[in-house]
Structure formats: structure tokens, C-alpha cells
């Protein structure tokens, strides 16, 4: 962790009051911790926009009875083996599967992989959790 630096922030009373409510709602131990999190969230958003190295999770829900769909999802992941760190498969019920694919790599490639997977016919839901490698967030 880099050296801590203190600095002051000027903002309106109303805005500060709303911020303090947010700090309490989200269970932060201090304003500083909440503020650090907001900064990190903005920096991670930029990493994804700028196409840097990112980490994240692609989550898919689909019907496992469609064998063509299951094979297609596996093919796409094999083609992107450099991005896929691990895959977890959960049998939700008799018909539905949840797949969580941990990914790491260039943001654009990760997005493309997520788009390729969720656009396969039969995928009921596909989301992407845009996280970070954590390297530049200390
Ligand atoms: Ni399953």
C-alpha cells in the first residue's frame, strides 16, 4: 500500500449530509473508506473504458436440455481459453444451469467474449461483473 496522504474536501452541507447517510446505509466505518471506494469504482470504470487489463465474471443462465447450446458455449470458451480463468457450473433445478465464468484479460476481449456467450440462442440471461485485477487500486 502506498503512503497515506490527507487532504481536505469542500462541499455543500446538503451534499455532505446525503453522503453521510450513504456512508451509514452502506455500513462504511468512515467517510474516508466510503470515499476511497467511490474513487476505486471510478478508476475501475475507466480501466474498462480504456481497454486495460481487467478481471471479472460472466454469469449465464440457460436451459441444459439444449445440447447444441451447451456445446456452443463450451466451444466459445475454448476459443477464448487465454481469458477464461475458471468456470463454475451450478445445476439450479431440473431444467436450468447457472454458469459463472471468471475472466482476466484486455477489457475489449472480455466484453467480446461476454457478448458472444450471451447472444447464443437459448441463453436466458447473461451478465458481466466488471471487476479489477486490483493492481492500481492500493
Ligand atoms: Ni447444469
Coordinates of N, CA and C and ligand atoms in Angstrom, one line a residue:
X1 N 0.9 -1.2 0.0 CA 0.0 0.0 0.0 C 0.9 1.2 0.0
X2 N 0.5 2.2 -0.8 CA 1.3 3.5 -0.9 C 1.0 4.3 0.4
X3 N 1.9 5.3 0.6 CA 1.8 6.2 1.7 C 0.5 6.9 1.8
X4 N 0.0 7.1 3.0 CA -1.3 7.8 3.1 C -1.1 9.3 3.1
X5 N -2.0 10.0 2.4 CA -1.9 11.4 2.3 C -3.3 12.0 2.7
X6 N -3.3 13.0 3.5 CA -4.5 13.6 3.9 C -4.8 14.9 3.1
X7 N -6.0 15.1 2.7 CA -6.4 16.3 2.0 C -7.8 16.7 2.4
X8 N -8.1 18.0 2.2 CA -9.5 18.5 2.6 C -10.4 18.5 1.4
X9 N -11.7 18.4 1.6 CA -12.6 18.5 0.5 C -13.7 19.5 0.9
X10 N -14.0 20.4 0.0 CA -15.0 21.4 0.3 C -16.3 21.0 -0.5
X11 N -17.4 20.9 0.2 CA -18.6 20.6 -0.4 C -19.8 21.1 0.4
X12 N -20.9 21.3 -0.3 CA -22.1 21.9 0.4 C -22.6 21.0 1.5
X13 N -23.3 21.7 2.5 CA -23.8 21.0 3.7 C -24.8 19.9 3.3
X14 N -25.7 20.2 2.3 CA -26.7 19.2 1.9 C -26.1 18.0 1.3
X15 N -25.1 18.2 0.5 CA -24.4 17.1 -0.2 C -23.7 16.2 0.8
X16 N -23.0 16.9 1.8 CA -22.3 16.2 2.8 C -23.3 15.3 3.7
X17 N -24.5 15.9 3.9 CA -25.5 15.2 4.7 C -26.0 14.0 4.0
X18 N -26.2 14.1 2.7 CA -26.6 13.0 1.9 C -25.5 11.9 1.8
X19 N -24.2 12.4 1.7 CA -23.1 11.5 1.7 C -23.0 10.7 3.0
X20 N -23.2 11.4 4.1 CA -23.1 10.7 5.4 C -24.2 9.6 5.6
X21 N -25.4 9.9 5.0 CA -26.5 8.9 5.0 C -26.1 7.7 4.2
X22 N -25.4 7.9 3.1 CA -24.9 6.8 2.2 C -23.9 6.0 2.9
X23 N -23.0 6.7 3.6 CA -21.9 6.1 4.4 C -22.5 5.1 5.4
X24 N -23.6 5.6 6.1 CA -24.3 4.8 7.1 C -25.0 3.6 6.5
X25 N -25.8 3.9 5.4 CA -26.5 2.8 4.7 C -25.7 1.7 4.2
X26 N -24.5 2.1 3.7 CA -23.6 1.0 3.1 C -22.6 0.5 4.2
X27 N -22.8 0.9 5.4 CA -22.0 0.3 6.5 C -20.5 0.6 6.5
X28 N -20.2 1.7 5.9 CA -18.8 2.1 5.9 C -18.4 2.5 7.3
X29 N -17.1 2.3 7.7 CA -16.6 2.6 9.0 C -16.3 4.1 9.1
X30 N -16.1 4.7 7.9 CA -15.7 6.2 7.9 C -16.0 6.8 6.6
X31 N -16.1 8.1 6.5 CA -16.2 8.8 5.3 C -15.0 8.5 4.3
X32 N -13.8 8.4 4.9 CA -12.6 8.1 4.1 C -12.8 6.8 3.4
X33 N -13.3 5.8 4.1 CA -13.4 4.4 3.5 C -14.4 4.5 2.3
X34 N -15.5 5.2 2.5 CA -16.5 5.3 1.5 C -16.0 6.1 0.3
X35 N -15.2 7.1 0.6 CA -14.6 8.0 -0.5 C -13.6 7.2 -1.3
X36 N -12.8 6.4 -0.6 CA -11.8 5.5 -1.3 C -12.5 4.5 -2.2
X37 N -13.6 4.0 -1.8 CA -14.4 3.0 -2.6 C -15.0 3.7 -3.8
X38 N -15.5 4.9 -3.7 CA -16.0 5.7 -4.8 C -14.9 6.0 -5.9
X39 N -13.8 6.3 -5.4 CA -12.6 6.6 -6.3 C -12.3 5.3 -7.0
X40 N -12.2 4.2 -6.3 CA -11.8 2.9 -6.9 C -12.8 2.5 -8.0
X41 N -14.1 2.7 -7.7 CA -15.1 2.4 -8.6 C -15.0 3.2 -9.9
X42 N -14.7 4.5 -9.8 CA -14.5 5.3 -10.9 C -13.2 4.9 -11.7
X43 N -12.2 4.5 -11.0 CA -10.9 4.1 -11.7 C -11.1 2.7 -12.4
X44 N -11.9 1.8 -11.8 CA -12.2 0.5 -12.5 C -13.0 0.8 -13.7
X45 N -14.0 1.7 -13.6 CA -14.8 2.0 -14.8 C -13.9 2.5 -15.9
X46 N -12.9 3.4 -15.6 CA -12.0 3.9 -16.6 C -11.2 2.8 -17.2
X47 N -10.7 1.8 -16.4 CA -9.9 0.7 -16.9 C -10.7 -0.1 -17.9
X48 N -12.0 -0.3 -17.7 CA -12.8 -1.0 -18.6 C -13.0 -0.1 -19.9
X49 N -13.2 1.2 -19.8 CA -13.3 2.1 -20.9 C -12.1 2.1 -21.8
X50 N -10.9 2.2 -21.1 CA -9.7 2.4 -21.8 C -9.1 1.1 -22.4
X51 N -9.7 0.0 -22.0 CA -9.3 -1.3 -22.6 C -8.0 -1.9 -21.9
X52 N -7.8 -1.5 -20.7 CA -6.7 -2.1 -19.9 C -6.9 -3.5 -19.5
X53 N -6.0 -4.1 -18.7 CA -6.2 -5.4 -18.2 C -7.2 -5.4 -17.1
X54 N -8.2 -6.2 -17.2 CA -9.3 -6.3 -16.2 C -9.5 -7.7 -15.7
X55 N -10.3 -7.9 -14.7 CA -10.8 -9.2 -14.3 C -12.3 -9.0 -14.1
X56 N -13.0 -10.1 -14.0 CA -14.4 -10.1 -13.9 C -15.1 -11.4 -13.9
X57 N -16.4 -11.4 -14.0 CA -17.1 -12.7 -14.0 C -18.3 -12.5 -15.0
X58 N -18.4 -13.5 -15.9 CA -19.6 -13.6 -16.8 C -20.5 -14.6 -16.2
X59 N -21.7 -14.3 -16.1 CA -22.7 -15.2 -15.5 C -23.8 -15.5 -16.5
X60 N -24.1 -16.8 -16.7 CA -25.0 -17.2 -17.7 C -26.1 -18.1 -17.1
X61 N -27.3 -17.9 -17.5 CA -28.4 -18.8 -17.1 C -29.0 -19.4 -18.4
X62 N -29.1 -20.7 -18.4 CA -29.6 -21.4 -19.6 C -30.2 -22.7 -19.4
X63 N -30.9 -23.2 -20.4 CA -31.6 -24.5 -20.3 C -30.7 -25.6 -20.7
X64 N -30.4 -26.5 -19.9 CA -29.3 -27.5 -20.2 C -29.8 -28.6 -21.1
X65 N -31.1 -28.7 -21.4 CA -31.7 -29.7 -22.3 C -31.2 -29.4 -23.7
X66 N -30.8 -28.2 -24.0 CA -30.4 -27.9 -25.4 C -28.9 -28.2 -25.5
X67 N -28.6 -29.4 -26.0 CA -27.2 -29.8 -26.1 C -26.4 -29.0 -27.0
X68 N -27.1 -28.5 -28.1 CA -26.3 -27.7 -29.1 C -25.9 -26.4 -28.4
X69 N -26.7 -25.9 -27.5 CA -26.4 -24.6 -26.8 C -25.2 -24.9 -25.8
X70 N -25.2 -26.0 -25.1 CA -24.1 -26.3 -24.2 C -22.8 -26.5 -24.9
X71 N -22.9 -27.2 -26.1 CA -21.6 -27.4 -26.9 C -21.1 -26.0 -27.4
X72 N -22.0 -25.2 -27.8 CA -21.6 -23.9 -28.4 C -21.0 -23.0 -27.3
X73 N -21.5 -23.0 -26.1 CA -20.9 -22.2 -25.0 C -19.5 -22.8 -24.7
X74 N -19.3 -24.1 -24.7 CA -18.0 -24.7 -24.5 C -17.0 -24.3 -25.6
X75 N -17.5 -24.4 -26.8 CA -16.6 -24.0 -28.0 C -16.1 -22.6 -27.8
X76 N -17.0 -21.7 -27.5 CA -16.7 -20.3 -27.4 C -15.6 -20.1 -26.3
X77 N -15.8 -20.8 -25.2 CA -14.9 -20.7 -24.1 C -13.5 -21.3 -24.4
X78 N -13.5 -22.4 -25.2 CA -12.2 -23.0 -25.6 C -11.5 -22.0 -26.5
X79 N -12.2 -21.4 -27.4 CA -11.6 -20.4 -28.3 C -11.0 -19.2 -27.5
X80 N -11.5 -18.9 -26.3 CA -11.0 -17.8 -25.5 C -10.3 -18.3 -24.3
X81 N -9.6 -19.5 -24.4 CA -9.0 -20.1 -23.2 C -8.0 -19.2 -22.5
X82 N -7.4 -18.3 -23.2 CA -6.5 -17.3 -22.6 C -7.1 -16.4 -21.6
X83 N -8.4 -16.1 -21.8 CA -9.2 -15.2 -21.0 C -9.9 -15.9 -19.8
X84 N -10.3 -17.1 -20.1 CA -11.1 -17.8 -19.1 C -10.2 -18.4 -18.0
X85 N -10.4 -18.0 -16.7 CA -9.6 -18.4 -15.6 C -10.2 -19.7 -15.0
X86 N -11.5 -19.7 -14.8 CA -12.1 -20.9 -14.3 C -13.6 -20.8 -14.6
X87 N -14.3 -21.9 -14.6 CA -15.7 -21.9 -14.8 C -16.4 -22.7 -13.7
X88 N -17.5 -22.2 -13.2 CA -18.2 -23.0 -12.2 C -19.6 -23.2 -12.7
X89 N -20.1 -24.4 -12.6 CA -21.4 -24.8 -13.2 C -22.3 -25.2 -12.0
X90 N -23.4 -24.6 -11.9 CA -24.4 -24.9 -10.9 C -25.7 -25.4 -11.5
X91 N -26.2 -26.6 -11.1 CA -27.5 -27.1 -11.6 C -28.6 -26.4 -10.8
X92 N -29.2 -25.4 -11.3 CA -30.2 -24.7 -10.5 C -31.4 -25.5 -10.1
X93 N -31.9 -26.2 -11.1 CA -33.1 -27.1 -10.9 C -33.0 -28.1 -12.1
X94 N -34.1 -28.8 -12.3 CA -34.2 -29.9 -13.3 C -33.8 -29.4 -14.7
X95 N -34.2 -28.1 -15.0 CA -34.0 -27.6 -16.3 C -32.9 -26.6 -16.5
X96 N -32.6 -25.8 -15.4 CA -31.7 -24.7 -15.6 C -30.3 -24.8 -15.0
X97 N -29.4 -24.2 -15.7 CA -28.0 -24.2 -15.3 C -27.6 -22.7 -15.1
X98 N -26.7 -22.5 -14.1 CA -26.1 -21.2 -13.9 C -24.6 -21.5 -14.1
X99 N -24.0 -20.7 -14.9 CA -22.5 -20.8 -15.2 C -21.8 -19.5 -14.8
X100 N -20.8 -19.6 -14.0 CA -20.0 -18.4 -13.6 C -18.7 -18.6 -14.2
X101 N -18.3 -17.7 -15.1 CA -17.0 -17.8 -15.8 C -16.1 -16.7 -15.3
X102 N -15.0 -17.0 -14.6 CA -14.1 -16.0 -14.1 C -13.1 -15.7 -15.3
X103 N -13.0 -14.4 -15.6 CA -12.2 -14.0 -16.7 C -11.1 -12.9 -16.3
X104 N -10.0 -12.9 -17.1 CA -9.0 -11.9 -16.9 C -8.3 -11.7 -18.2
X105 N -8.2 -10.4 -18.6 CA -7.5 -10.0 -19.8 C -7.9 -8.6 -20.3
X106 N -7.6 -8.3 -21.5 CA -8.0 -7.0 -22.0 C -9.5 -6.8 -22.0
X107 N -9.9 -5.6 -21.6 CA -11.3 -5.3 -21.4 C -12.1 -5.6 -22.7
X108 N -11.6 -5.2 -23.8 CA -12.4 -5.3 -25.1 C -12.6 -6.8 -25.4
X109 N -11.6 -7.6 -25.1 CA -11.7 -9.1 -25.4 C -12.7 -9.7 -24.4
X110 N -12.7 -9.3 -23.2 CA -13.6 -9.8 -22.2 C -15.0 -9.4 -22.6
X111 N -15.2 -8.2 -23.0 CA -16.6 -7.8 -23.4 C -17.1 -8.6 -24.6
X112 N -16.1 -8.8 -25.6 CA -16.5 -9.6 -26.8 C -16.9 -11.0 -26.4
X113 N -16.1 -11.6 -25.5 CA -16.4 -12.9 -25.0 C -17.8 -13.0 -24.4
X114 N -18.1 -12.0 -23.5 CA -19.4 -11.9 -22.8 C -20.5 -11.8 -23.9
X115 N -20.3 -10.9 -24.9 CA -21.3 -10.7 -25.9 C -21.5 -12.0 -26.7
X116 N -20.4 -12.7 -27.0 CA -20.5 -13.9 -27.8 C -21.3 -15.0 -27.0
X117 N -21.1 -15.1 -25.7 CA -21.8 -16.1 -24.9 C -23.2 -15.8 -24.7
X118 N -23.6 -14.5 -24.3 CA -25.0 -14.3 -24.0 C -25.8 -14.1 -25.2
X119 N -25.2 -14.0 -26.4 CA -26.0 -13.9 -27.6 C -26.4 -15.3 -28.2
X120 N -25.8 -16.3 -27.6 CA -26.1 -17.7 -28.1 C -27.6 -18.0 -27.9
X121 N -28.3 -18.5 -28.9 CA -29.7 -18.7 -28.8 C -30.0 -19.7 -27.6
X122 N -30.9 -19.3 -26.7 CA -31.2 -20.2 -25.6 C -30.6 -19.8 -24.3
X123 N -29.7 -18.8 -24.4 CA -29.2 -18.3 -23.1 C -30.3 -17.3 -22.6
X124 N -30.7 -17.6 -21.4 CA -31.9 -16.8 -20.8 C -31.4 -15.5 -20.2
X125 N -30.2 -15.5 -19.7 CA -29.7 -14.3 -19.1 C -28.2 -14.4 -19.1
X126 N -27.6 -13.2 -19.4 CA -26.1 -13.1 -19.4 C -25.7 -11.8 -18.8
X127 N -24.9 -11.8 -17.8 CA -24.4 -10.5 -17.2 C -22.9 -10.6 -17.1
X128 N -22.4 -9.4 -17.0 CA -20.9 -9.3 -16.8 C -20.7 -8.4 -15.5
X129 N -19.8 -8.9 -14.7 CA -19.4 -8.2 -13.5 C -18.0 -7.6 -13.8
X130 N -18.0 -6.3 -13.9 CA -16.7 -5.6 -14.3 C -15.9 -5.3 -13.1
X131 N -15.0 -6.2 -12.8 CA -14.1 -6.1 -11.6 C -12.7 -5.7 -12.1
X132 N -11.7 -5.8 -11.2 CA -10.4 -5.3 -11.5 C -9.4 -6.3 -11.1
X133 N -8.2 -6.2 -11.7 CA -7.0 -7.0 -11.2 C -6.5 -6.5 -9.9
X134 N -7.0 -5.3 -9.5 CA -6.6 -4.8 -8.2 C -5.2 -4.1 -8.1
X135 N -4.5 -4.2 -9.3 CA -3.1 -3.8 -9.3 C -2.9 -2.3 -9.0
X136 N -3.8 -1.4 -9.5 CA -3.6 0.0 -9.3 C -4.6 0.6 -8.3
X137 N -5.1 -0.1 -7.4 CA -6.1 0.4 -6.5 C -5.7 0.6 -5.1
X138 N -4.4 0.3 -4.7 CA -4.0 0.5 -3.4 C -3.8 1.9 -3.0
Ligands
LIG1 NI1 -26.4 -28.0 -15.1

